[in-house]
C-alpha cells in the first residue's frame, strides 16, 4: 500500500513538473472566483471604451491535426483516455458559467466561445495522441484527481490558434483607429497652409477664380471629380501657355516630349499626390466629401495636399463643415462668396408633350430606358437630338456635346442623364426633368429609387443659361404636370449642410492587418477593420461593398496582398468588367504578361459598328475593359506592357461607338424589331424593365386614380392624350383609332341586341 502511494506521489510530481514546463500560463482569474480577493483600484476606462466588435466576422482558422511532438508520453505516464468519459467532462466544462465569464474576459463572447469549444472538442476526440500535458490533465479529471476548470488554459490556447486575432486585438484596434486622419499626412502638417473657400451655385464663376490663381502660380495641381473636368483644365492651362500634365486612373499625358513632369498637373481627385509640394492646389466640388462611396478622396486631398494655398470650390452648404474640419489642423478658412452670373427661373407650365420642345431644350432622364424611349419619340417627330449618358466614353460625350452646341448643326435638342451636371460645357436654354427619381446607393450599399435632392436638382438645373453659352437666361421645368409642384418644392428647400467627411482604409493599414491575420481573406480583413475602426464625429467610413465584392470574386486566385489590392480597387462592377478583372487577375497570377494580342483575342478585336442597342451596350462595356487594362498598366507596367497599343484601339472603339450613338434611333428600331412583344415600354437594355420614370408614373397613376372623382375625366381622354404625349401615337393615328373604335362599338352593340332578343324568345318558349 505504501509502495503504491509512493508511486502515485511520484507520478503526480512528474506530471506537475511537466505541466509547469510545457503548459501555457493560466488565465488570470476574476475577483469573483477568488474569495476575499480585493483588486487594486484603477482608472475608469469608460471614456476609452472600444467600439463593440461584430465577432460574426471572425472566421475560424483550420488547426492542423498533427500528432503530438512528445509522442504518447501522456498515455505512458497515466493511462489511455476513455473518449466517452472525456466527452462528458468537456460538456460539463462548456456549461460552467464561470468558464464562459473567464473566456469573455479573454475576448471570447458567447458566439466565439461556442465555436472555439466545438473545435476544441473535435480536436480532442479525433486526435489519437494528445500532447502530454493535456493528456495528463484530462486523465486526472476522469480519475477525480483534477478539476474541470483545469481545462481552461488549454481551451484558450486552442481558441487563440483558431482565432489568432484574440492575441493581437490591441494592435488591431490601434491600426484601425481613424479618429485623427490629419496625422496621416506629416508633410502637410509640417507647413502652414492657406485655405480659400470659393462658395457659390453652379455658373457663379467660383471655379474660374480658383483656376486663375492656379495659372498664376509657379506650380499647381487641380483635383476634379471627373476625367472630363481634368481634361478641360489640362487643355485650358496649355492653351494659356502654362505647361500642364494630365493624370487620371487610366491616362498619363506629359506635355514635355521627353516625359519630364510639368510644374502644373490636372488630375482626378483619387490620383492627386499628397507628397509632392505645390504652390497652389484646387479641389473642385468639395461638397462631395460626404459622398458615401468617394468622399474619402476629398478628405485625403483636403487633409494631405502639400500646397501653400488650398483653393476649394463648392456649395455654400459646406462652408461651416470645412471650417470646422480645418480647425482640427489649426488652419483658418478664408471664404469668398459668389452669386450666379445669369438668372434661371422655374416655368409655371410643364412641357407635357414632346411637340412643345424648342431649340436649346435638354430632357434629363435617370435611366437608359428613358433615354432610348425619349430619343425615339423625338426623332419620330422629325427632330434631331444629341444623347449623353454616363457609360459613354469621354470622346463620345464630347462629340455629342459639340454637335448640340454647334449653331450650324440641325441638332437642337439634347437627351441626357445627370452626367451633364459636371464636366461638359453645354449651350442649354431649358432643362426639362423627365423624372424626379433616380437609382441611388445608400450608406448600407443598398440600391434604391429616391427623389433627387435639392443639391442634385440645383446642379442639373444650373446647366441652363450658362454664362458662356448663347442663352443668357435659363429655365427649368418638368415633362409631366404632376412633377412640376414637386420640383418647385425641391428647389425651394435649402441645401442640406455637409456634416461628415468620408474615410477609407489605406493600403498600408490593410497590409498591417494582414501581417497580424495572415490566414484571413482580403474581404474578411476589410470587414474586421471596419468593425474595429473608431471614427471621430466629423467622419464616417465609406461604403466598401464594391471593394469586398471584387475581393471575394478573385479570392480563389493565388495572389499576394500587394498584387491583389490594386485589382479590387478598380471599381469596375458591370458584368463584362468583372469578367475582365477575373481574366486579368488569373493571367497575372500565372506570371504571364497580358500582351496586346492576348487582349485582342479576348475582346474579339476588331469590332464592327453596332446593329442594335445590345451591340452598343456591348461596345461600351469593351471600352470599360480597355480602361481597366490601362488602369492596371500604371500599377504593373511589366505585366501590362502594351498600354499604348491598347489606347490606340480604344480610341478607334470610341469612334465606332460615336457612329452607333449618331444612329441610335436606327439601333432602337432594330432592337424593337427583334422584340415584337415589347409593348408600349421599350425593353432595350438599361437599368431593367421598370425604369425610375416608369415607377414614378405608376405611382403617380395610382395616386391620381385614388383622388380622381368619378366622371371627372373620360377614359378615352386620359389614355389617348397620354399616348400622344409619350409619342406612342400621333394625333392622326389617334383620330383613326377613334373612328375604328366607334365603328366596332356599333357593330358589337347590334350583335348584343340581336343576341338578347334571341335569348328572350327562348325564355318565352320555355
XYZ file of C-alpha atoms in Angstrom:
766
model
C 0.000 0.000 0.000
C 2.831 2.329 0.910
C 4.604 1.395 -2.320
C 1.508 2.243 -4.382
C 1.199 5.532 -2.510
C 4.835 6.414 -3.298
C 4.377 5.560 -6.994
C 1.254 7.703 -7.118
C 3.002 10.663 -5.484
C 5.992 10.302 -7.849
C 3.692 10.227 -10.867
C 1.890 13.366 -9.728
C 5.188 15.137 -9.088
C 6.400 14.296 -12.594
C 3.104 15.465 -14.060
C 3.321 18.714 -12.115
C 6.830 19.416 -13.373
C 5.845 18.509 -16.918
C 2.786 20.794 -16.833
C 4.889 23.631 -15.470
C 7.392 23.173 -18.280
C 5.037 22.990 -21.267
C 1.674 24.384 -20.212
C 0.756 27.979 -21.072
C 0.353 30.354 -18.173
C -3.128 30.044 -16.712
C -5.644 32.741 -17.496
C -5.992 35.280 -14.707
C -8.991 34.586 -12.538
C -11.560 37.244 -11.952
C -12.040 38.668 -8.486
C -15.384 36.891 -8.258
C -13.686 33.487 -8.411
C -11.247 34.181 -5.530
C -12.833 34.628 -2.093
C -11.591 37.649 -0.210
C -9.702 38.998 -3.209
C -9.711 42.803 -3.473
C -8.483 44.073 -6.863
C -6.313 47.197 -6.903
C -8.016 50.462 -7.746
C -7.670 51.557 -11.385
C -8.808 54.417 -13.584
C -12.209 54.117 -15.186
C -11.999 53.211 -18.864
C -15.455 54.435 -19.751
C -14.004 57.313 -21.718
C -11.895 54.977 -23.818
C -14.238 52.032 -24.179
C -13.523 50.405 -27.562
C -16.262 50.041 -30.119
C -18.335 46.854 -29.810
C -16.912 44.254 -32.178
C -19.013 42.188 -34.545
C -17.497 38.790 -33.758
C -19.505 37.134 -36.530
C -16.734 38.448 -38.796
C -14.154 36.224 -37.102
C -13.643 33.229 -39.356
C -12.006 30.309 -37.514
C -8.679 29.136 -38.909
C -8.275 25.415 -39.512
C -5.949 23.758 -36.967
C -3.629 21.077 -38.280
C -4.230 17.777 -36.507
C -0.544 16.845 -36.242
C 0.461 14.156 -33.813
C 1.930 15.411 -30.538
C 5.664 16.087 -30.729
C 6.314 14.290 -27.462
C 4.606 11.131 -28.719
C 2.485 9.056 -26.348
C 4.257 10.238 -23.196
C 0.943 11.222 -21.596
C -0.525 7.750 -22.079
C 2.667 6.100 -20.762
C 2.634 8.214 -17.576
C -1.089 7.754 -16.974
C -3.436 5.544 -18.958
C -5.356 5.645 -22.270
C -8.308 8.033 -22.268
C -11.914 6.877 -22.404
C -13.472 9.017 -25.173
C -16.933 8.638 -23.646
C -15.772 9.968 -20.289
C -13.819 12.754 -21.998
C -16.974 13.840 -23.855
C -18.882 14.077 -20.568
C -16.080 16.132 -18.995
C -15.941 18.543 -21.931
C -19.701 19.078 -21.951
C -19.590 19.893 -18.229
C -16.796 22.370 -18.916
C -18.910 24.042 -21.625
C -21.879 24.503 -19.298
C -19.911 26.137 -16.484
C -20.832 29.842 -16.279
C -17.509 30.638 -14.616
C -15.622 29.363 -17.674
C -17.796 31.402 -20.011
C -17.137 34.516 -17.943
C -13.383 33.913 -17.915
C -13.476 33.376 -21.687
C -15.372 36.644 -22.131
C -12.614 38.430 -20.206
C -10.175 36.990 -22.759
C -12.218 38.314 -25.715
C -14.432 35.297 -26.401
C -18.078 36.290 -26.448
C -20.844 33.672 -26.498
C -20.543 33.149 -30.273
C -16.773 32.728 -30.278
C -16.859 30.627 -27.099
C -19.255 28.199 -28.757
C -17.240 27.998 -31.974
C -13.984 27.547 -30.065
C -15.480 24.819 -27.884
C -16.834 22.869 -30.872
C -13.400 22.990 -32.487
C -11.654 22.103 -29.185
C -13.944 19.137 -28.564
C -13.487 17.864 -32.109
C -9.730 18.223 -31.793
C -9.573 16.191 -28.556
C -11.940 13.445 -29.689
C -10.393 12.964 -33.130
C -6.728 13.094 -32.143
C -5.173 9.706 -31.480
C -2.293 11.147 -29.465
C -2.675 14.369 -27.465
C 0.120 16.472 -26.039
C 1.409 15.055 -22.750
C 0.248 17.963 -20.591
C -3.312 17.936 -21.960
C -3.499 14.136 -21.767
C -2.439 14.140 -18.107
C -4.924 16.900 -17.173
C -7.818 15.026 -18.793
C -6.733 11.761 -17.156
C -6.604 13.421 -13.726
C -10.093 14.863 -14.171
C -11.503 11.489 -15.245
C -9.884 9.864 -12.188
C -11.279 12.524 -9.868
C -7.835 13.915 -9.092
C -8.311 17.145 -11.037
C -10.886 19.870 -11.541
C -12.807 20.612 -14.736
C -11.598 24.234 -14.608
C -8.039 22.974 -15.204
C -9.010 22.550 -18.883
C -9.416 26.312 -19.359
C -5.752 27.233 -20.192
C -5.655 24.524 -22.868
C -9.030 25.583 -24.215
C -7.798 29.172 -24.518
C -4.595 28.006 -26.220
C -6.712 26.239 -28.829
C -9.101 29.219 -29.155
C -6.203 31.541 -29.932
C -4.990 29.136 -32.582
C -8.288 29.206 -34.462
C -8.915 32.892 -33.701
C -5.418 34.445 -33.949
C -6.869 37.973 -33.715
C -7.500 37.416 -29.983
C -3.783 37.693 -29.279
C -3.354 40.955 -31.191
C -6.652 42.752 -30.598
C -4.969 45.799 -29.082
C -2.684 46.140 -32.091
C -5.610 45.764 -34.483
C -7.563 48.462 -32.673
C -4.614 50.855 -32.915
C -4.203 50.196 -36.642
C -7.911 50.766 -37.315
C -8.133 53.934 -35.211
C -9.348 56.562 -37.710
C -10.125 59.321 -35.230
C -7.312 61.702 -36.257
C -6.818 61.421 -40.048
C -4.922 64.726 -40.091
C -1.969 62.899 -38.534
C -1.706 60.584 -41.547
C -0.099 63.384 -43.559
C 3.004 64.660 -41.734
C 4.282 66.558 -44.815
C 1.115 68.675 -44.906
C 1.204 69.236 -41.142
C 4.799 70.466 -41.429
C 3.699 73.593 -43.362
C 1.171 76.322 -42.633
C -1.354 76.200 -45.461
C -3.771 78.926 -46.517
C -7.302 77.602 -47.149
C -9.540 79.615 -49.505
C -13.165 78.510 -49.970
C -14.836 79.683 -53.215
C -18.544 79.178 -52.472
C -21.439 79.610 -54.840
C -24.035 77.906 -57.021
C -23.468 76.473 -60.493
C -22.373 79.066 -63.061
C -21.208 81.583 -60.475
C -17.546 81.765 -61.540
C -16.186 80.202 -58.354
C -14.030 77.631 -60.153
C -12.903 80.256 -62.678
C -11.380 82.427 -59.940
C -9.634 79.449 -58.348
C -8.209 78.377 -61.713
C -6.909 81.898 -62.364
C -4.843 81.675 -59.173
C -3.731 78.182 -60.234
C -2.469 79.509 -63.591
C -0.604 82.384 -61.921
C 1.271 80.087 -59.531
C 4.737 78.660 -60.161
C 3.338 75.165 -59.558
C -0.107 73.787 -59.013
C -2.442 70.817 -59.004
C -6.118 70.697 -59.992
C -8.194 67.891 -58.434
C -11.563 67.233 -60.067
C -14.261 64.588 -59.712
C -14.327 63.593 -63.412
C -11.863 62.815 -66.177
C -13.665 65.330 -68.379
C -13.076 68.139 -65.877
C -9.406 67.242 -65.503
C -9.087 67.135 -69.296
C -10.763 70.547 -69.603
C -8.293 72.170 -67.168
C -5.421 70.369 -68.917
C -6.423 71.921 -72.246
C -7.163 75.387 -70.796
C -3.848 75.500 -68.977
C -1.783 74.550 -72.006
C -3.804 76.920 -74.207
C -2.945 79.719 -71.756
C 0.770 78.972 -72.137
C 1.103 77.180 -68.800
C 2.557 73.680 -69.388
C 0.289 71.186 -67.642
C 0.234 67.383 -67.435
C -2.849 65.173 -67.235
C -3.105 62.320 -64.723
C -6.154 60.091 -64.397
C -6.542 56.487 -63.380
C -6.214 55.355 -66.995
C -4.084 58.081 -68.583
C -0.797 59.920 -68.117
C -0.128 62.719 -70.595
C 3.085 64.732 -70.298
C 3.472 67.839 -72.452
C 7.265 67.559 -72.324
C 8.445 65.384 -75.251
C 10.969 63.642 -73.017
C 8.352 62.814 -70.389
C 9.607 65.296 -67.806
C 6.897 66.305 -65.345
C 5.488 69.818 -65.613
C 5.036 72.108 -62.630
C 1.266 72.015 -63.155
C -0.916 68.921 -63.267
C -4.647 68.340 -63.730
C -5.869 65.078 -62.242
C -8.871 63.191 -60.994
C -9.046 63.604 -57.247
C -8.179 59.992 -56.420
C -4.890 60.393 -58.307
C -3.535 63.511 -56.603
C -0.157 63.231 -54.885
C -0.023 64.093 -51.172
C 3.779 64.119 -51.086
C 4.588 66.492 -53.980
C 4.905 70.171 -52.913
C 2.870 72.767 -54.850
C 2.299 76.479 -54.555
C -1.449 76.236 -55.292
C -3.911 73.347 -55.207
C -7.528 73.476 -56.403
C -10.086 70.977 -55.054
C -13.302 71.115 -57.075
C -16.815 70.124 -55.908
C -15.794 69.958 -52.235
C -19.354 69.073 -51.170
C -18.652 65.556 -52.494
C -16.584 64.995 -49.355
C -19.793 63.490 -47.930
C -20.273 61.068 -50.850
C -20.920 57.558 -49.444
C -18.515 55.910 -51.890
C -15.933 58.515 -52.967
C -15.927 61.015 -50.093
C -12.606 59.648 -48.784
C -10.768 61.077 -51.829
C -11.823 64.652 -50.971
C -10.872 64.122 -47.304
C -7.462 62.825 -48.360
C -6.858 65.761 -50.715
C -8.029 68.399 -48.240
C -6.003 66.987 -45.358
C -2.967 65.779 -47.253
C -2.073 68.107 -50.139
C 1.293 69.822 -49.593
C 0.404 73.212 -51.035
C 0.912 76.712 -49.690
C -2.612 77.615 -50.822
C -5.574 75.229 -50.994
C -8.487 76.601 -53.037
C -11.659 74.596 -52.527
C -14.716 75.170 -54.721
C -18.247 74.079 -53.976
C -21.618 74.744 -52.455
C -22.036 77.199 -49.586
C -23.598 74.337 -47.605
C -20.064 73.016 -46.985
C -18.537 76.221 -45.562
C -19.221 75.584 -41.875
C -18.107 71.976 -42.025
C -14.857 72.681 -43.879
C -14.117 75.480 -41.403
C -14.662 73.056 -38.507
C -12.549 70.389 -40.193
C -9.669 72.789 -40.732
C -9.878 73.828 -37.094
C -8.530 70.336 -36.241
C -5.391 71.114 -38.274
C -5.031 74.652 -36.933
C -5.699 76.241 -40.330
C -8.095 79.126 -40.922
C -10.520 79.275 -43.848
C -10.936 82.395 -45.976
C -14.384 82.416 -47.644
C -15.222 84.063 -50.975
C -18.929 84.025 -51.859
C -20.207 84.223 -55.430
C -23.636 84.692 -56.998
C -24.931 83.137 -60.182
C -23.830 85.123 -63.240
C -27.013 84.535 -65.232
C -30.544 84.093 -63.843
C -32.655 80.981 -64.220
C -36.327 80.603 -63.436
C -38.825 77.809 -62.876
C -41.510 77.636 -65.526
C -45.162 77.715 -64.472
C -46.057 75.071 -67.043
C -44.826 71.560 -67.689
C -43.913 70.587 -71.244
C -46.416 67.680 -71.211
C -45.969 66.936 -74.922
C -42.807 66.445 -76.939
C -44.405 68.546 -79.665
C -43.747 71.516 -77.360
C -39.962 71.143 -77.464
C -37.904 74.143 -78.539
C -34.278 74.660 -79.652
C -31.888 74.543 -76.711
C -34.027 72.125 -74.669
C -32.379 69.372 -72.647
C -34.522 66.491 -71.369
C -32.936 64.917 -68.282
C -33.658 61.227 -67.672
C -32.277 58.938 -64.998
C -32.196 55.648 -66.894
C -31.035 54.362 -70.241
C -34.506 53.014 -70.976
C -35.932 56.526 -70.761
C -33.039 57.893 -72.827
C -33.791 55.430 -75.637
C -37.555 55.926 -75.439
C -37.484 59.732 -75.440
C -34.895 59.820 -78.209
C -37.064 57.614 -80.411
C -40.162 59.711 -79.784
C -38.329 62.947 -80.634
C -36.925 61.650 -83.898
C -40.361 60.306 -84.899
C -41.330 63.980 -84.968
C -38.556 64.723 -87.446
C -36.228 66.380 -84.906
C -32.561 65.566 -84.397
C -31.224 65.184 -80.880
C -27.926 64.515 -79.159
C -27.564 61.844 -76.481
C -25.285 61.890 -73.419
C -25.241 59.347 -70.589
C -22.714 58.141 -68.050
C -21.419 54.933 -69.662
C -20.499 56.613 -72.944
C -16.754 57.079 -73.498
C -15.449 60.620 -72.887
C -14.774 61.146 -76.583
C -18.350 60.271 -77.493
C -19.717 62.615 -74.833
C -17.593 65.475 -76.143
C -18.652 64.721 -79.729
C -22.336 64.772 -78.784
C -21.851 67.992 -76.788
C -20.106 69.602 -79.768
C -22.953 68.529 -82.060
C -25.543 70.064 -79.727
C -23.581 73.301 -79.239
C -22.855 73.827 -82.946
C -25.204 76.609 -84.165
C -24.910 75.300 -87.746
C -25.903 71.750 -86.831
C -29.604 70.891 -87.159
C -29.434 69.094 -83.795
C -31.078 71.449 -81.283
C -32.379 69.002 -78.643
C -30.360 67.115 -76.032
C -31.450 63.998 -74.152
C -29.149 63.241 -71.248
C -28.770 61.787 -67.776
C -27.430 63.745 -64.820
C -23.979 63.155 -66.359
C -24.360 66.703 -67.747
C -24.277 68.070 -64.174
C -20.472 68.220 -64.274
C -17.708 68.264 -66.825
C -19.432 69.440 -70.020
C -19.979 72.960 -71.328
C -23.393 72.930 -72.975
C -25.484 75.652 -74.549
C -28.815 74.814 -72.871
C -31.791 77.166 -72.698
C -34.227 74.978 -70.786
C -33.756 71.935 -68.538
C -36.719 69.530 -68.620
C -36.836 66.826 -65.932
C -38.416 63.715 -67.409
C -38.467 62.237 -63.902
C -37.576 63.286 -60.361
C -36.466 59.900 -59.024
C -33.174 58.167 -59.724
C -31.380 54.964 -58.725
C -29.113 55.504 -55.750
C -26.900 53.554 -53.346
C -27.495 54.295 -49.675
C -24.955 54.203 -46.856
C -25.593 50.469 -46.382
C -24.722 49.797 -50.009
C -28.335 49.028 -50.933
C -29.742 50.196 -54.266
C -32.969 52.142 -54.110
C -35.054 54.689 -56.016
C -35.020 58.091 -54.348
C -36.263 61.544 -55.185
C -33.393 63.774 -56.236
C -32.036 66.082 -53.558
C -32.013 69.860 -53.668
C -28.281 69.799 -54.314
C -28.677 67.428 -57.278
C -31.620 69.381 -58.695
C -29.689 72.677 -58.496
C -26.594 71.094 -60.045
C -28.602 69.919 -63.070
C -30.925 72.943 -63.356
C -27.911 75.230 -63.169
C -26.722 73.979 -66.567
C -29.418 76.106 -68.231
C -28.400 79.578 -69.394
C -24.707 79.339 -68.598
C -22.634 82.494 -68.776
C -20.546 81.312 -71.731
C -23.500 79.993 -73.781
C -25.710 81.784 -76.300
C -28.607 81.681 -73.840
C -28.169 84.349 -71.173
C -31.145 83.233 -69.122
C -32.034 79.704 -68.124
C -35.305 77.975 -67.415
C -36.209 74.709 -65.708
C -39.413 72.675 -65.833
C -40.712 69.101 -65.958
C -42.113 66.868 -68.638
C -45.128 65.780 -66.576
C -47.579 68.197 -64.988
C -47.689 66.350 -61.658
C -43.911 66.675 -61.249
C -43.788 70.468 -61.525
C -45.014 71.331 -57.985
C -42.661 68.681 -56.623
C -39.738 70.258 -58.460
C -40.660 73.710 -57.168
C -40.771 72.352 -53.628
C -37.359 70.655 -54.050
C -35.724 73.810 -55.409
C -37.257 75.984 -52.698
C -35.619 73.985 -49.916
C -32.194 74.962 -48.599
C -29.370 72.610 -49.487
C -28.663 70.122 -46.702
C -25.473 71.174 -44.921
C -22.421 68.948 -45.173
C -21.882 67.341 -41.760
C -19.413 64.469 -42.215
C -16.435 63.519 -44.371
C -15.647 60.089 -45.788
C -12.674 57.928 -44.827
C -11.290 54.722 -46.317
C -8.655 52.292 -45.005
C -5.315 52.785 -46.746
C -3.311 50.024 -48.392
C -0.708 50.318 -45.623
C -3.339 49.808 -42.906
C -4.735 46.727 -44.649
C -1.201 45.383 -45.067
C -0.549 45.763 -41.333
C -3.816 43.958 -40.631
C -2.755 41.125 -42.922
C 0.530 40.825 -41.025
C -1.389 40.063 -37.849
C -4.027 37.919 -39.595
C -2.150 36.137 -42.385
C -4.845 33.491 -42.930
C -7.770 35.912 -43.335
C -9.167 36.728 -46.756
C -8.934 40.297 -48.026
C -12.705 40.720 -47.768
C -12.629 39.438 -44.198
C -9.740 41.767 -43.339
C -11.791 44.732 -44.543
C -14.832 43.605 -42.555
C -12.807 43.257 -39.349
C -11.104 46.605 -39.987
C -14.405 48.442 -40.353
C -15.887 46.665 -37.343
C -12.924 47.635 -35.144
C -12.484 51.128 -36.587
C -13.140 54.165 -34.456
C -14.016 57.457 -36.141
C -14.462 60.978 -34.871
C -17.929 62.505 -35.119
C -16.771 64.507 -38.146
C -16.114 61.386 -40.228
C -17.659 58.167 -41.485
C -16.203 55.075 -43.164
C -17.145 54.993 -46.850
C -19.126 52.126 -48.307
C -16.807 49.250 -49.245
C -19.260 46.720 -50.667
C -17.828 47.067 -54.181
C -14.334 46.510 -52.833
C -15.452 43.388 -50.968
C -17.355 42.068 -53.984
C -14.257 42.140 -56.176
C -12.113 40.762 -53.342
C -14.424 37.761 -52.967
C -14.595 37.287 -56.728
C -10.826 36.827 -57.127
C -10.150 35.267 -53.712
C -9.525 31.834 -55.248
C -6.768 33.228 -57.495
C -3.301 32.855 -55.903
C -2.044 36.418 -55.461
C -0.149 38.088 -52.657
C -1.765 41.039 -50.923
C 0.306 43.706 -52.707
C -0.779 42.321 -56.076
C -4.359 41.555 -55.088
C -5.136 45.001 -53.656
C -4.962 47.016 -56.938
C -7.304 44.563 -58.662
C -10.040 45.117 -56.071
C -9.613 48.913 -56.120
C -10.656 49.193 -59.769
C -14.403 49.815 -59.128
C -15.323 48.132 -62.437
C -18.511 46.310 -61.488
C -20.550 45.731 -64.622
C -20.765 42.081 -65.746
C -18.208 42.297 -68.546
C -15.913 44.461 -66.437
C -15.997 41.880 -63.648
C -15.164 39.200 -66.203
C -12.232 41.365 -67.280
C -10.977 41.691 -63.693
C -11.200 37.915 -63.302
C -9.391 37.173 -66.579
C -6.675 39.752 -65.930
C -6.076 38.541 -62.364
C -5.894 34.889 -63.452
C -3.398 35.661 -66.221
C -1.412 37.847 -63.830
C -1.238 35.025 -61.247
C 0.411 32.778 -63.857
C 3.146 35.392 -64.229
C 2.269 35.700 -67.913
C 2.262 39.250 -69.397
C -1.059 40.482 -70.735
C 0.021 41.387 -74.239
C -1.835 43.312 -76.928
C -2.518 40.110 -78.874
C -3.898 38.441 -75.737
C -6.281 41.361 -75.152
C -7.428 41.468 -78.789
C -8.144 37.749 -78.707
C -10.358 38.052 -75.635
C -12.323 41.116 -76.773
C -12.588 39.695 -80.325
C -10.970 42.706 -81.936
C -11.571 44.143 -84.497
C -15.134 45.110 -83.652
C -17.771 46.410 -86.044
C -20.373 49.155 -85.780
C -23.388 48.196 -83.624
C -26.520 46.896 -85.313
C -28.806 47.293 -82.296
C -28.817 48.629 -78.759
C -27.452 45.376 -77.374
C -24.380 45.722 -79.595
C -23.919 49.330 -78.469
C -24.044 48.360 -74.800
C -21.503 45.616 -75.504
C -19.117 48.078 -77.155
C -19.414 50.428 -74.166
C -18.523 47.501 -71.881
C -15.487 46.597 -74.028
C -14.347 50.236 -73.782
C -14.526 49.930 -69.983
C -12.483 46.700 -70.084
C -9.784 48.536 -72.021
C -9.949 51.258 -69.358
C -9.309 48.521 -66.792
C -6.220 47.379 -68.715
C -4.865 50.928 -68.838
C -5.616 51.433 -65.128
C -3.643 48.310 -64.223
C -0.842 49.117 -66.673
C 0.240 52.018 -64.463
C 0.373 49.720 -61.411
C 2.049 46.720 -63.088
C 3.971 48.064 -66.087
C 5.878 44.837 -66.707
C 2.740 42.671 -66.728
C 0.613 45.070 -68.816
C 3.265 46.129 -71.341
C 1.165 47.264 -74.321
C -0.712 50.260 -72.910
C -0.003 52.438 -75.965
C -1.382 49.865 -78.390
C -4.456 49.309 -76.215
C -5.062 53.064 -76.055
C -4.964 53.237 -79.858
C -7.681 50.608 -80.319
C -9.671 52.216 -77.505
C -9.685 55.490 -79.430
C -10.763 53.587 -82.528
C -13.516 51.921 -80.494
C -14.626 55.350 -79.266
C -15.135 56.327 -82.904
C -17.204 53.189 -83.554
C -19.398 53.997 -80.542
C -19.841 57.560 -81.811
C -21.198 56.163 -85.074
C -23.623 53.997 -83.118
C -24.844 56.903 -80.976
C -25.366 59.079 -84.058
C -27.616 56.324 -85.416
C -29.197 55.455 -82.088
C -32.751 55.700 -83.409
C -31.996 53.090 -86.050
C -30.495 50.866 -83.338
C -33.617 51.256 -81.218
C -35.841 50.297 -84.169
C -33.684 47.233 -84.844
C -33.926 46.218 -81.194
C -37.708 46.620 -81.177
C -37.959 44.577 -84.381
C -36.143 41.741 -82.623
C -38.511 42.047 -79.618
C -42.031 42.255 -81.123
C -43.672 41.662 -77.742
C -42.059 44.697 -76.171
C -45.367 46.502 -75.793
C -45.581 50.166 -75.030
C -42.482 50.087 -72.823
C -39.264 49.585 -74.714
C -37.291 46.554 -73.495
C -33.966 47.884 -74.604
C -31.000 47.254 -72.303
C -30.662 49.607 -69.394
C -31.401 49.512 -65.709
C -34.202 46.972 -66.114
C -37.760 46.774 -67.346
C -39.034 49.222 -64.747
C -37.098 52.443 -65.035
C -37.328 55.143 -62.371
C -39.580 57.291 -64.514
C -41.888 54.334 -65.144
C -42.003 53.611 -61.417
C -42.856 57.234 -60.740
C -45.510 57.280 -63.452
C -47.089 54.169 -61.973
C -47.079 55.707 -58.518
C -48.484 58.907 -59.940
C -51.191 56.987 -61.819
C -52.214 55.129 -58.652
C -52.399 58.394 -56.739
C -54.466 60.019 -59.492
C -56.899 57.121 -59.575
C -57.358 57.301 -55.830
C -58.059 61.026 -55.876
C -59.921 61.322 -59.162
C -63.655 61.773 -58.832
C -65.913 59.648 -60.969
C -66.847 61.332 -64.221
C -64.176 63.995 -63.920
C -62.309 62.577 -66.872
C -63.167 60.067 -69.553
C -61.011 57.002 -70.044
C -60.587 57.848 -73.673
C -59.187 61.320 -72.923
C -56.780 60.055 -70.261
C -55.374 57.186 -72.326
C -55.395 58.938 -75.680
C -53.715 62.127 -74.522
C -51.129 60.150 -72.603
C -50.231 58.022 -75.625
C -49.871 61.139 -77.756
C -47.765 62.869 -75.080
C -45.394 59.928 -74.877
C -45.024 59.782 -78.662
C -46.591 56.345 -78.975
C -49.391 57.792 -81.125
C -49.706 60.743 -83.455
C -52.888 62.853 -83.418
C -53.781 61.465 -86.864
C -53.462 57.856 -85.696
C -55.485 58.665 -82.589
C -58.306 60.107 -84.756
C -58.256 56.990 -86.940
C -58.405 54.723 -83.893
C -61.387 56.657 -82.547
C -63.270 56.072 -85.824
C -62.442 52.347 -85.843
C -63.365 52.008 -82.192
C -66.680 53.765 -82.799
C -67.452 51.522 -85.789
C -66.563 48.338 -83.873
C -68.605 49.526 -80.913
C -71.691 49.977 -83.080
C -71.278 46.526 -84.636
C -70.818 44.906 -81.233
C -73.853 46.806 -79.944
C -76.080 45.468 -82.770
C -74.770 41.966 -82.215
C -75.513 42.237 -78.489
C -79.067 43.452 -79.140
C -79.707 40.522 -81.515
C -78.330 38.033 -79.030
C -80.520 39.442 -76.238
C -83.682 39.214 -78.420
C -82.952 35.547 -79.259
C -82.487 34.752 -75.601
C -85.835 36.339 -74.683
C -87.645 34.264 -77.327
C -86.161 31.049 -75.879
C -87.314 32.019 -72.381
C -90.906 32.606 -73.613
C -90.980 29.162 -75.292
C -89.887 27.526 -72.052
